[in-house]
PDB file of C-alpha atoms and ligand atoms in Angstrom:
ATOM      1  CA  MET A   1     -10.980  16.483 -31.719  1.00  0.00           C
ATOM      2  CA  LYS A   2      -9.333  18.088 -28.702  1.00  0.00           C
ATOM      3  CA  ILE A   3      -8.907  15.767 -25.787  1.00  0.00           C
ATOM      4  CA  VAL A   4      -6.951  15.253 -22.585  1.00  0.00           C
ATOM      5  CA  LEU A   5      -5.921  11.834 -21.308  1.00  0.00           C
ATOM      6  CA  LEU A   6      -5.926  11.638 -17.522  1.00  0.00           C
ATOM      7  CA  GLY A   7      -5.028   8.772 -15.243  1.00  0.00           C
ATOM      8  CA  PRO A   8      -2.389   7.661 -12.772  1.00  0.00           C
ATOM      9  CA  PRO A   9       1.113   6.706 -13.918  1.00  0.00           C
ATOM     10  CA  GLY A  10       0.950   3.246 -15.491  1.00  0.00           C
ATOM     11  CA  ALA A  11      -2.728   3.574 -16.437  1.00  0.00           C
ATOM     12  CA  GLY A  12      -1.786   2.911 -20.056  1.00  0.00           C
ATOM     13  CA  LYS A  13      -2.216   6.478 -21.343  1.00  0.00           C
ATOM     14  CA  GLY A  14       0.790   6.221 -23.688  1.00  0.00           C
ATOM     15  CA  SER A  15      -0.324   2.928 -25.293  1.00  0.00           C
ATOM     16  CA  LEU A  16      -3.888   4.157 -25.769  1.00  0.00           C
ATOM     17  CA  ALA A  17      -2.653   7.517 -27.066  1.00  0.00           C
ATOM     18  CA  ALA A  18      -0.598   5.806 -29.788  1.00  0.00           C
ATOM     19  CA  LEU A  19      -3.714   4.036 -31.143  1.00  0.00           C
ATOM     20  CA  ILE A  20      -5.937   7.121 -30.903  1.00  0.00           C
ATOM     21  CA  LYS A  21      -3.356   9.341 -32.589  1.00  0.00           C
ATOM     22  CA  ASP A  22      -2.930   6.993 -35.576  1.00  0.00           C
ATOM     23  CA  HIS A  23      -6.643   6.358 -35.981  1.00  0.00           C
ATOM     24  CA  PHE A  24      -7.900   9.933 -35.708  1.00  0.00           C
ATOM     25  CA  LYS A  25      -4.752  11.598 -37.152  1.00  0.00           C
ATOM     26  CA  ILE A  26      -4.472  14.116 -34.339  1.00  0.00           C
ATOM     27  CA  TRP A  27      -1.412  15.566 -32.625  1.00  0.00           C
ATOM     28  CA  HIS A  28      -0.174  13.697 -29.560  1.00  0.00           C
ATOM     29  CA  ILE A  29       1.447  15.939 -26.962  1.00  0.00           C
ATOM     30  CA  SER A  30       3.026  13.985 -24.120  1.00  0.00           C
ATOM     31  CA  THR A  31       4.618  16.352 -21.611  1.00  0.00           C
ATOM     32  CA  GLY A  32       6.588  13.416 -20.143  1.00  0.00           C
ATOM     33  CA  ASP A  33       8.103  12.694 -23.586  1.00  0.00           C
ATOM     34  CA  ILE A  34       8.890  16.380 -24.150  1.00  0.00           C
ATOM     35  CA  LEU A  35      10.624  16.609 -20.765  1.00  0.00           C
ATOM     36  CA  ARG A  36      12.579  13.374 -21.320  1.00  0.00           C
ATOM     37  CA  GLU A  37      13.759  14.697 -24.682  1.00  0.00           C
ATOM     38  CA  GLU A  38      14.843  17.920 -22.988  1.00  0.00           C
ATOM     39  CA  ILE A  39      16.868  16.098 -20.323  1.00  0.00           C
ATOM     40  CA  SER A  40      18.730  14.106 -22.957  1.00  0.00           C
ATOM     41  CA  LYS A  41      20.471  17.423 -23.755  1.00  0.00           C
ATOM     42  CA  VAL A  42      23.200  19.036 -21.678  1.00  0.00           C
ATOM     43  CA  SER A  43      21.881  22.344 -20.370  1.00  0.00           C
ATOM     44  CA  PRO A  44      21.015  24.022 -17.067  1.00  0.00           C
ATOM     45  CA  LEU A  45      17.319  23.549 -17.923  1.00  0.00           C
ATOM     46  CA  ALA A  46      17.896  19.823 -18.528  1.00  0.00           C
ATOM     47  CA  ALA A  47      19.610  19.499 -15.137  1.00  0.00           C
ATOM     48  CA  GLU A  48      16.739  21.328 -13.435  1.00  0.00           C
ATOM     49  CA  ILE A  49      14.064  19.163 -15.077  1.00  0.00           C
ATOM     50  CA  LYS A  50      16.022  15.998 -14.260  1.00  0.00           C
ATOM     51  CA  SER A  51      16.145  16.890 -10.579  1.00  0.00           C
ATOM     52  CA  TYR A  52      12.323  16.709 -10.453  1.00  0.00           C
ATOM     53  CA  ILE A  53      11.631  13.740 -12.732  1.00  0.00           C
ATOM     54  CA  GLU A  54      14.294  11.537 -11.185  1.00  0.00           C
ATOM     55  CA  TYR A  55      12.484  11.476  -7.844  1.00  0.00           C
ATOM     56  CA  GLY A  56       8.966  11.307  -9.306  1.00  0.00           C
ATOM     57  CA  ASN A  57       8.155  14.936  -8.445  1.00  0.00           C
ATOM     58  CA  LEU A  58       6.280  17.325 -10.707  1.00  0.00           C
ATOM     59  CA  VAL A  59       8.189  20.045 -12.534  1.00  0.00           C
ATOM     60  CA  PRO A  60       6.874  23.533 -11.645  1.00  0.00           C
ATOM     61  CA  ASP A  61       3.572  24.613 -13.228  1.00  0.00           C
ATOM     62  CA  THR A  62       5.082  27.720 -14.838  1.00  0.00           C
ATOM     63  CA  LEU A  63       7.740  25.715 -16.663  1.00  0.00           C
ATOM     64  CA  ILE A  64       5.438  22.992 -17.982  1.00  0.00           C
ATOM     65  CA  THR A  65       2.705  25.444 -18.949  1.00  0.00           C
ATOM     66  CA  LYS A  66       5.237  27.462 -20.951  1.00  0.00           C
ATOM     67  CA  ILE A  67       6.145  24.306 -22.890  1.00  0.00           C
ATOM     68  CA  VAL A  68       2.490  23.432 -23.603  1.00  0.00           C
ATOM     69  CA  ASP A  69       1.697  27.036 -24.515  1.00  0.00           C
ATOM     70  CA  GLN A  70       4.564  27.077 -27.033  1.00  0.00           C
ATOM     71  CA  LYS A  71       3.309  23.838 -28.603  1.00  0.00           C
ATOM     72  CA  LEU A  72      -0.365  24.822 -28.798  1.00  0.00           C
ATOM     73  CA  THR A  73       0.160  28.446 -29.758  1.00  0.00           C
ATOM     74  CA  TYR A  74       3.123  28.215 -32.141  1.00  0.00           C
ATOM     75  CA  GLY A  75       4.206  24.589 -32.585  1.00  0.00           C
ATOM     76  CA  LEU A  76       1.127  23.090 -34.202  1.00  0.00           C
ATOM     77  CA  ARG A  77      -2.326  23.903 -35.470  1.00  0.00           C
ATOM     78  CA  PRO A  78      -4.707  23.100 -32.598  1.00  0.00           C
ATOM     79  CA  GLU A  79      -7.649  23.248 -34.998  1.00  0.00           C
ATOM     80  CA  GLU A  80      -6.327  20.012 -36.559  1.00  0.00           C
ATOM     81  CA  GLY A  81      -7.055  18.271 -33.264  1.00  0.00           C
ATOM     82  CA  PHE A  82      -4.781  17.152 -30.458  1.00  0.00           C
ATOM     83  CA  MET A  83      -4.514  14.855 -27.493  1.00  0.00           C
ATOM     84  CA  LEU A  84      -2.729  16.005 -24.370  1.00  0.00           C
ATOM     85  CA  ASP A  85      -1.168  13.183 -22.369  1.00  0.00           C
ATOM     86  CA  GLY A  86       0.292  14.008 -18.950  1.00  0.00           C
ATOM     87  CA  TYR A  87      -1.006  17.584 -18.908  1.00  0.00           C
ATOM     88  CA  PRO A  88      -2.734  19.092 -16.976  1.00  0.00           C
ATOM     89  CA  ARG A  89      -1.636  17.512 -13.710  1.00  0.00           C
ATOM     90  CA  THR A  90      -2.578  20.258 -11.237  1.00  0.00           C
ATOM     91  CA  ALA A  91      -5.552  22.593 -10.782  1.00  0.00           C
ATOM     92  CA  ALA A  92      -3.369  25.535 -11.851  1.00  0.00           C
ATOM     93  CA  GLN A  93      -2.388  23.700 -15.052  1.00  0.00           C
ATOM     94  CA  ALA A  94      -6.047  22.909 -15.810  1.00  0.00           C
ATOM     95  CA  GLU A  95      -6.898  26.606 -15.538  1.00  0.00           C
ATOM     96  CA  ASP A  96      -3.814  27.573 -17.566  1.00  0.00           C
ATOM     97  CA  LEU A  97      -4.846  25.139 -20.290  1.00  0.00           C
ATOM     98  CA  ASP A  98      -8.267  26.744 -20.557  1.00  0.00           C
ATOM     99  CA  LYS A  99      -6.586  30.156 -20.921  1.00  0.00           C
ATOM    100  CA  ILE A 100      -4.193  28.900 -23.615  1.00  0.00           C
ATOM    101  CA  LEU A 101      -7.039  27.330 -25.569  1.00  0.00           C
ATOM    102  CA  LYS A 102      -9.185  30.431 -25.232  1.00  0.00           C
ATOM    103  CA  LYS A 103      -6.280  32.429 -26.677  1.00  0.00           C
ATOM    104  CA  THR A 104      -6.160  30.114 -29.706  1.00  0.00           C
ATOM    105  CA  GLY A 105      -9.951  30.336 -30.055  1.00  0.00           C
ATOM    106  CA  SER A 106     -10.731  26.776 -29.026  1.00  0.00           C
ATOM    107  CA  SER A 107     -11.729  24.599 -26.081  1.00  0.00           C
ATOM    108  CA  LEU A 108     -11.533  20.968 -24.996  1.00  0.00           C
ATOM    109  CA  ASP A 109     -14.055  18.434 -26.261  1.00  0.00           C
ATOM    110  CA  LEU A 110     -13.376  15.732 -23.712  1.00  0.00           C
ATOM    111  CA  VAL A 111     -11.239  14.581 -20.811  1.00  0.00           C
ATOM    112  CA  LEU A 112     -10.755  10.829 -20.873  1.00  0.00           C
ATOM    113  CA  ASP A 113      -9.981   9.482 -17.412  1.00  0.00           C
ATOM    114  CA  LEU A 114      -8.427   6.011 -17.092  1.00  0.00           C
ATOM    115  CA  GLU A 115      -9.454   4.713 -13.669  1.00  0.00           C
ATOM    116  CA  THR A 116      -6.937   2.019 -12.782  1.00  0.00           C
ATOM    117  CA  SER A 117      -6.279  -0.217  -9.759  1.00  0.00           C
ATOM    118  CA  LEU A 118      -3.089   0.194  -7.770  1.00  0.00           C
ATOM    119  CA  ASN A 119      -1.754  -3.377  -7.985  1.00  0.00           C
ATOM    120  CA  LEU A 120      -2.007  -3.287 -11.788  1.00  0.00           C
ATOM    121  CA  ILE A 121      -0.224   0.057 -11.905  1.00  0.00           C
ATOM    122  CA  VAL A 122       2.838  -1.238 -10.053  1.00  0.00           C
ATOM    123  CA  LYS A 123       3.013  -4.350 -12.285  1.00  0.00           C
ATOM    124  CA  ARG A 124       2.627  -2.288 -15.452  1.00  0.00           C
ATOM    125  CA  ILE A 125       5.185   0.328 -14.483  1.00  0.00           C
ATOM    126  CA  THR A 126       7.939  -1.989 -13.278  1.00  0.00           C
ATOM    127  CA  GLY A 127       7.591  -4.201 -16.396  1.00  0.00           C
ATOM    128  CA  ARG A 128       7.337  -1.323 -18.858  1.00  0.00           C
ATOM    129  CA  ARG A 129      10.033  -0.973 -21.527  1.00  0.00           C
ATOM    130  CA  ILE A 130      10.257   1.900 -24.028  1.00  0.00           C
ATOM    131  CA  CYS A 131      11.944   2.101 -27.422  1.00  0.00           C
ATOM    132  CA  ARG A 132      14.697   4.721 -27.330  1.00  0.00           C
ATOM    133  CA  LYS A 133      14.123   5.550 -30.998  1.00  0.00           C
ATOM    134  CA  CYS A 134      10.359   5.589 -31.685  1.00  0.00           C
ATOM    135  CA  ARG A 135       9.093   5.497 -28.051  1.00  0.00           C
ATOM    136  CA  ALA A 136       6.864   2.470 -28.655  1.00  0.00           C
ATOM    137  CA  VAL A 137       5.737   0.990 -25.341  1.00  0.00           C
ATOM    138  CA  TYR A 138       6.255  -2.702 -24.423  1.00  0.00           C
ATOM    139  CA  HIS A 139       5.805  -4.787 -21.290  1.00  0.00           C
ATOM    140  CA  ILE A 140       8.069  -7.691 -20.342  1.00  0.00           C
ATOM    141  CA  SER A 141       5.144 -10.091 -19.845  1.00  0.00           C
ATOM    142  CA  ASN A 142       1.942  -8.450 -21.200  1.00  0.00           C
ATOM    143  CA  HIS A 143       3.394  -7.168 -24.466  1.00  0.00           C
ATOM    144  CA  PRO A 144       6.964  -8.404 -24.968  1.00  0.00           C
ATOM    145  CA  PRO A 145       8.877  -7.575 -28.156  1.00  0.00           C
ATOM    146  CA  LYS A 146       9.517 -10.465 -30.598  1.00  0.00           C
ATOM    147  CA  VAL A 147      13.285 -10.198 -29.953  1.00  0.00           C
ATOM    148  CA  ALA A 148      14.310  -9.405 -26.384  1.00  0.00           C
ATOM    149  CA  ASN A 149      15.043  -5.704 -25.819  1.00  0.00           C
ATOM    150  CA  ILE A 150      14.593  -4.775 -29.505  1.00  0.00           C
ATOM    151  CA  CYS A 151      11.664  -2.750 -30.841  1.00  0.00           C
ATOM    152  CA  ASP A 152       9.468  -4.721 -33.294  1.00  0.00           C
ATOM    153  CA  THR A 153       8.750  -1.614 -35.361  1.00  0.00           C
ATOM    154  CA  CYS A 154      12.063   0.231 -35.740  1.00  0.00           C
ATOM    155  CA  GLN A 155      14.620  -2.188 -34.225  1.00  0.00           C
ATOM    156  CA  GLY A 156      15.606   0.483 -31.685  1.00  0.00           C
ATOM    157  CA  ALA A 157      16.925  -0.583 -28.283  1.00  0.00           C
ATOM    158  CA  LEU A 158      14.372  -0.891 -25.494  1.00  0.00           C
ATOM    159  CA  HIS A 159      15.068   0.585 -22.077  1.00  0.00           C
ATOM    160  CA  GLN A 160      13.414   1.061 -18.722  1.00  0.00           C
ATOM    161  CA  ARG A 161      12.587   4.649 -17.752  1.00  0.00           C
ATOM    162  CA  ALA A 162      14.736   5.851 -14.847  1.00  0.00           C
ATOM    163  CA  ASP A 163      11.582   6.780 -12.903  1.00  0.00           C
ATOM    164  CA  ASP A 164       9.845   3.421 -13.529  1.00  0.00           C
ATOM    165  CA  ASN A 165      10.866   1.781 -10.255  1.00  0.00           C
ATOM    166  CA  GLU A 166       8.784   0.840  -7.225  1.00  0.00           C
ATOM    167  CA  GLU A 167      10.170   3.585  -4.999  1.00  0.00           C
ATOM    168  CA  THR A 168       9.464   6.424  -7.453  1.00  0.00           C
ATOM    169  CA  VAL A 169       6.076   4.945  -8.358  1.00  0.00           C
ATOM    170  CA  LYS A 170       4.971   5.456  -4.744  1.00  0.00           C
ATOM    171  CA  THR A 171       5.840   9.158  -4.902  1.00  0.00           C
ATOM    172  CA  ARG A 172       4.163   9.520  -8.307  1.00  0.00           C
ATOM    173  CA  MET A 173       1.008   7.813  -7.018  1.00  0.00           C
ATOM    174  CA  GLU A 174       0.867  10.030  -3.930  1.00  0.00           C
ATOM    175  CA  ILE A 175       1.246  13.124  -6.088  1.00  0.00           C
ATOM    176  CA  TYR A 176      -1.459  11.834  -8.405  1.00  0.00           C
ATOM    177  CA  ALA A 177      -3.893  11.245  -5.527  1.00  0.00           C
ATOM    178  CA  HIS A 178      -3.275  14.638  -3.912  1.00  0.00           C
ATOM    179  CA  THR A 179      -2.663  16.898  -6.864  1.00  0.00           C
ATOM    180  CA  THR A 180      -3.975  15.401 -10.073  1.00  0.00           C
ATOM    181  CA  ALA A 181      -7.055  13.403  -9.031  1.00  0.00           C
ATOM    182  CA  PRO A 182      -8.829  16.545  -7.686  1.00  0.00           C
ATOM    183  CA  ILE A 183      -8.858  18.065 -11.181  1.00  0.00           C
ATOM    184  CA  LEU A 184     -11.301  15.335 -12.176  1.00  0.00           C
ATOM    185  CA  ASP A 185     -13.886  17.390 -10.289  1.00  0.00           C
ATOM    186  CA  TYR A 186     -12.929  20.472 -12.271  1.00  0.00           C
ATOM    187  CA  TYR A 187     -13.686  18.668 -15.531  1.00  0.00           C
ATOM    188  CA  ARG A 188     -16.748  16.947 -14.110  1.00  0.00           C
ATOM    189  CA  LYS A 189     -18.178  20.383 -13.268  1.00  0.00           C
ATOM    190  CA  HIS A 190     -17.430  21.542 -16.813  1.00  0.00           C
ATOM    191  CA  ASP A 191     -19.190  18.428 -18.127  1.00  0.00           C
ATOM    192  CA  LYS A 192     -16.099  17.226 -19.973  1.00  0.00           C
ATOM    193  CA  LEU A 193     -15.222  14.097 -18.022  1.00  0.00           C
ATOM    194  CA  HIS A 194     -15.586  10.597 -19.443  1.00  0.00           C
ATOM    195  CA  THR A 195     -14.262   7.822 -17.170  1.00  0.00           C
ATOM    196  CA  ILE A 196     -13.133   4.477 -18.574  1.00  0.00           C
ATOM    197  CA  ASP A 197     -11.832   1.294 -16.929  1.00  0.00           C
ATOM    198  CA  GLY A 198      -8.025   1.500 -17.175  1.00  0.00           C
ATOM    199  CA  ASP A 199      -7.739  -2.138 -15.987  1.00  0.00           C
ATOM    200  CA  GLU A 200      -9.023  -3.244 -19.407  1.00  0.00           C
ATOM    201  CA  GLU A 201      -6.713  -4.150 -22.291  1.00  0.00           C
ATOM    202  CA  THR A 202      -5.610  -1.152 -24.371  1.00  0.00           C
ATOM    203  CA  LEU A 203      -7.230  -2.527 -27.532  1.00  0.00           C
ATOM    204  CA  VAL A 204     -10.589  -2.926 -25.789  1.00  0.00           C
ATOM    205  CA  LEU A 205     -10.389   0.649 -24.470  1.00  0.00           C
ATOM    206  CA  PHE A 206      -9.469   1.913 -27.904  1.00  0.00           C
ATOM    207  CA  GLN A 207     -12.411   0.140 -29.568  1.00  0.00           C
ATOM    208  CA  GLU A 208     -14.789   1.475 -26.917  1.00  0.00           C
ATOM    209  CA  PHE A 209     -13.427   4.983 -27.449  1.00  0.00           C
ATOM    210  CA  VAL A 210     -13.882   4.793 -31.231  1.00  0.00           C
ATOM    211  CA  GLN A 211     -17.471   3.710 -30.668  1.00  0.00           C
ATOM    212  CA  PHE A 212     -17.993   6.542 -28.168  1.00  0.00           C
ATOM    213  CA  VAL A 213     -16.689   9.076 -30.684  1.00  0.00           C
ATOM    214  CA  ASN A 214     -18.864   7.655 -33.443  1.00  0.00           C
ATOM    215  CA  GLU A 215     -21.905   7.992 -31.214  1.00  0.00           C
ATOM    216  CA  ASN A 216     -20.992  11.596 -30.333  1.00  0.00           C
ATOM    217  CA  LYS A 217     -20.678  13.300 -33.675  1.00  0.00           C
ATOM    218  CA  GLU A 218     -19.718  16.666 -32.174  1.00  0.00           C
ATOM    219  CA  PHE A 219     -16.145  15.316 -32.049  1.00  0.00           C
ATOM    220  CA  HIS A 220     -15.999  15.474 -35.824  1.00  0.00           C
ATOM    221  CA  LYS A 221     -16.666  19.177 -36.027  1.00  0.00           C
ATOM    222  CA  ASN A 222     -12.952  20.071 -35.625  1.00  0.00           C
TER     223      ASN A 222
HETATM  224  P1  AMP B   1       4.862  10.848 -17.589  1.00  0.00           P
HETATM  225  O1  AMP B   1       5.672  10.359 -18.758  1.00  0.00           O
HETATM  226  O2  AMP B   1       3.604  11.539 -17.998  1.00  0.00           O
HETATM  227  O3  AMP B   1       4.656   9.773 -16.548  1.00  0.00           O
HETATM  228  O4  AMP B   1       5.751  11.994 -16.880  1.00  0.00           O
HETATM  229  C1  AMP B   1       7.012  11.686 -16.324  1.00  0.00           C
HETATM  230  C2  AMP B   1       7.418  12.778 -15.364  1.00  0.00           C
HETATM  231  O5  AMP B   1       7.516  14.038 -16.061  1.00  0.00           O
HETATM  232  C3  AMP B   1       6.458  13.044 -14.221  1.00  0.00           C
HETATM  233  O6  AMP B   1       6.634  12.140 -13.129  1.00  0.00           O
HETATM  234  C4  AMP B   1       6.833  14.487 -13.857  1.00  0.00           C
HETATM  235  O7  AMP B   1       8.046  14.514 -13.140  1.00  0.00           O
HETATM  236  C5  AMP B   1       7.089  15.116 -15.228  1.00  0.00           C
HETATM  237  N1  AMP B   1       5.865  15.699 -15.815  1.00  0.00           N
HETATM  238  C6  AMP B   1       5.208  15.293 -16.931  1.00  0.00           C
HETATM  239  N2  AMP B   1       4.131  16.044 -17.167  1.00  0.00           N
HETATM  240  C7  AMP B   1       4.083  16.957 -16.164  1.00  0.00           C
HETATM  241  C8  AMP B   1       3.171  17.993 -15.826  1.00  0.00           C
HETATM  242  N3  AMP B   1       2.076  18.255 -16.554  1.00  0.00           N
HETATM  243  N4  AMP B   1       3.445  18.757 -14.716  1.00  0.00           N
HETATM  244  C9  AMP B   1       4.543  18.519 -13.977  1.00  0.00           C
HETATM  245  N5  AMP B   1       5.431  17.529 -14.225  1.00  0.00           N
HETATM  246  C10 AMP B   1       5.209  16.744 -15.306  1.00  0.00           C
END
């Protein structure tokens, strides 16, 4: 199974991705996670990446595509199946992804688009907390940890992403509307797009997706 998860920031892509990855045993490639790991280092590249993420701006296409290319071409075996989360985000990235996949002899099965309402997005993003160790996603009211600020699974410390604040969310939403949303058309034209209701609970979306995959057996060919 080779899929892309699309949707605005706060649509719940990360939470859904965690369930899909465990269930279908496919690789989960989150470009946001890769970039955050990179900026935890001290390097000129880390400083450059930070200068974009901090203000909710996109890092340049060439840089992010190089990272995804490395992962898909050398870092893992795409034929085992993967889920891209946070990539592509621009028309150029969507075209680059097709080229990378063509090079590895494969293509996408599906683009899952989480259509989500704006007021929910702001609530989800400002209440989101992430485990520093295992990156599990919590929410202060919708999905709080059993012990405040401690991850239920690995006991790591929870934190709020530096870009998860109302001001940055506005920029990220504007970028999504202008730059990322138009690529939905690209995938619609290629008959790859499947839109789901991102306002639903993650577990409901996951169950619906499992059913969708079961009804579309071509996903099992990989
Ligand atoms: P995310 O965790 O997917 O919300 O990504 C966090 C931030 O990382 C974004 O706001 C961007 O600054 C950067 N980023 C992640 N993926 C991409 C991408 N495909 N293209 C450009 N910037 C990205």
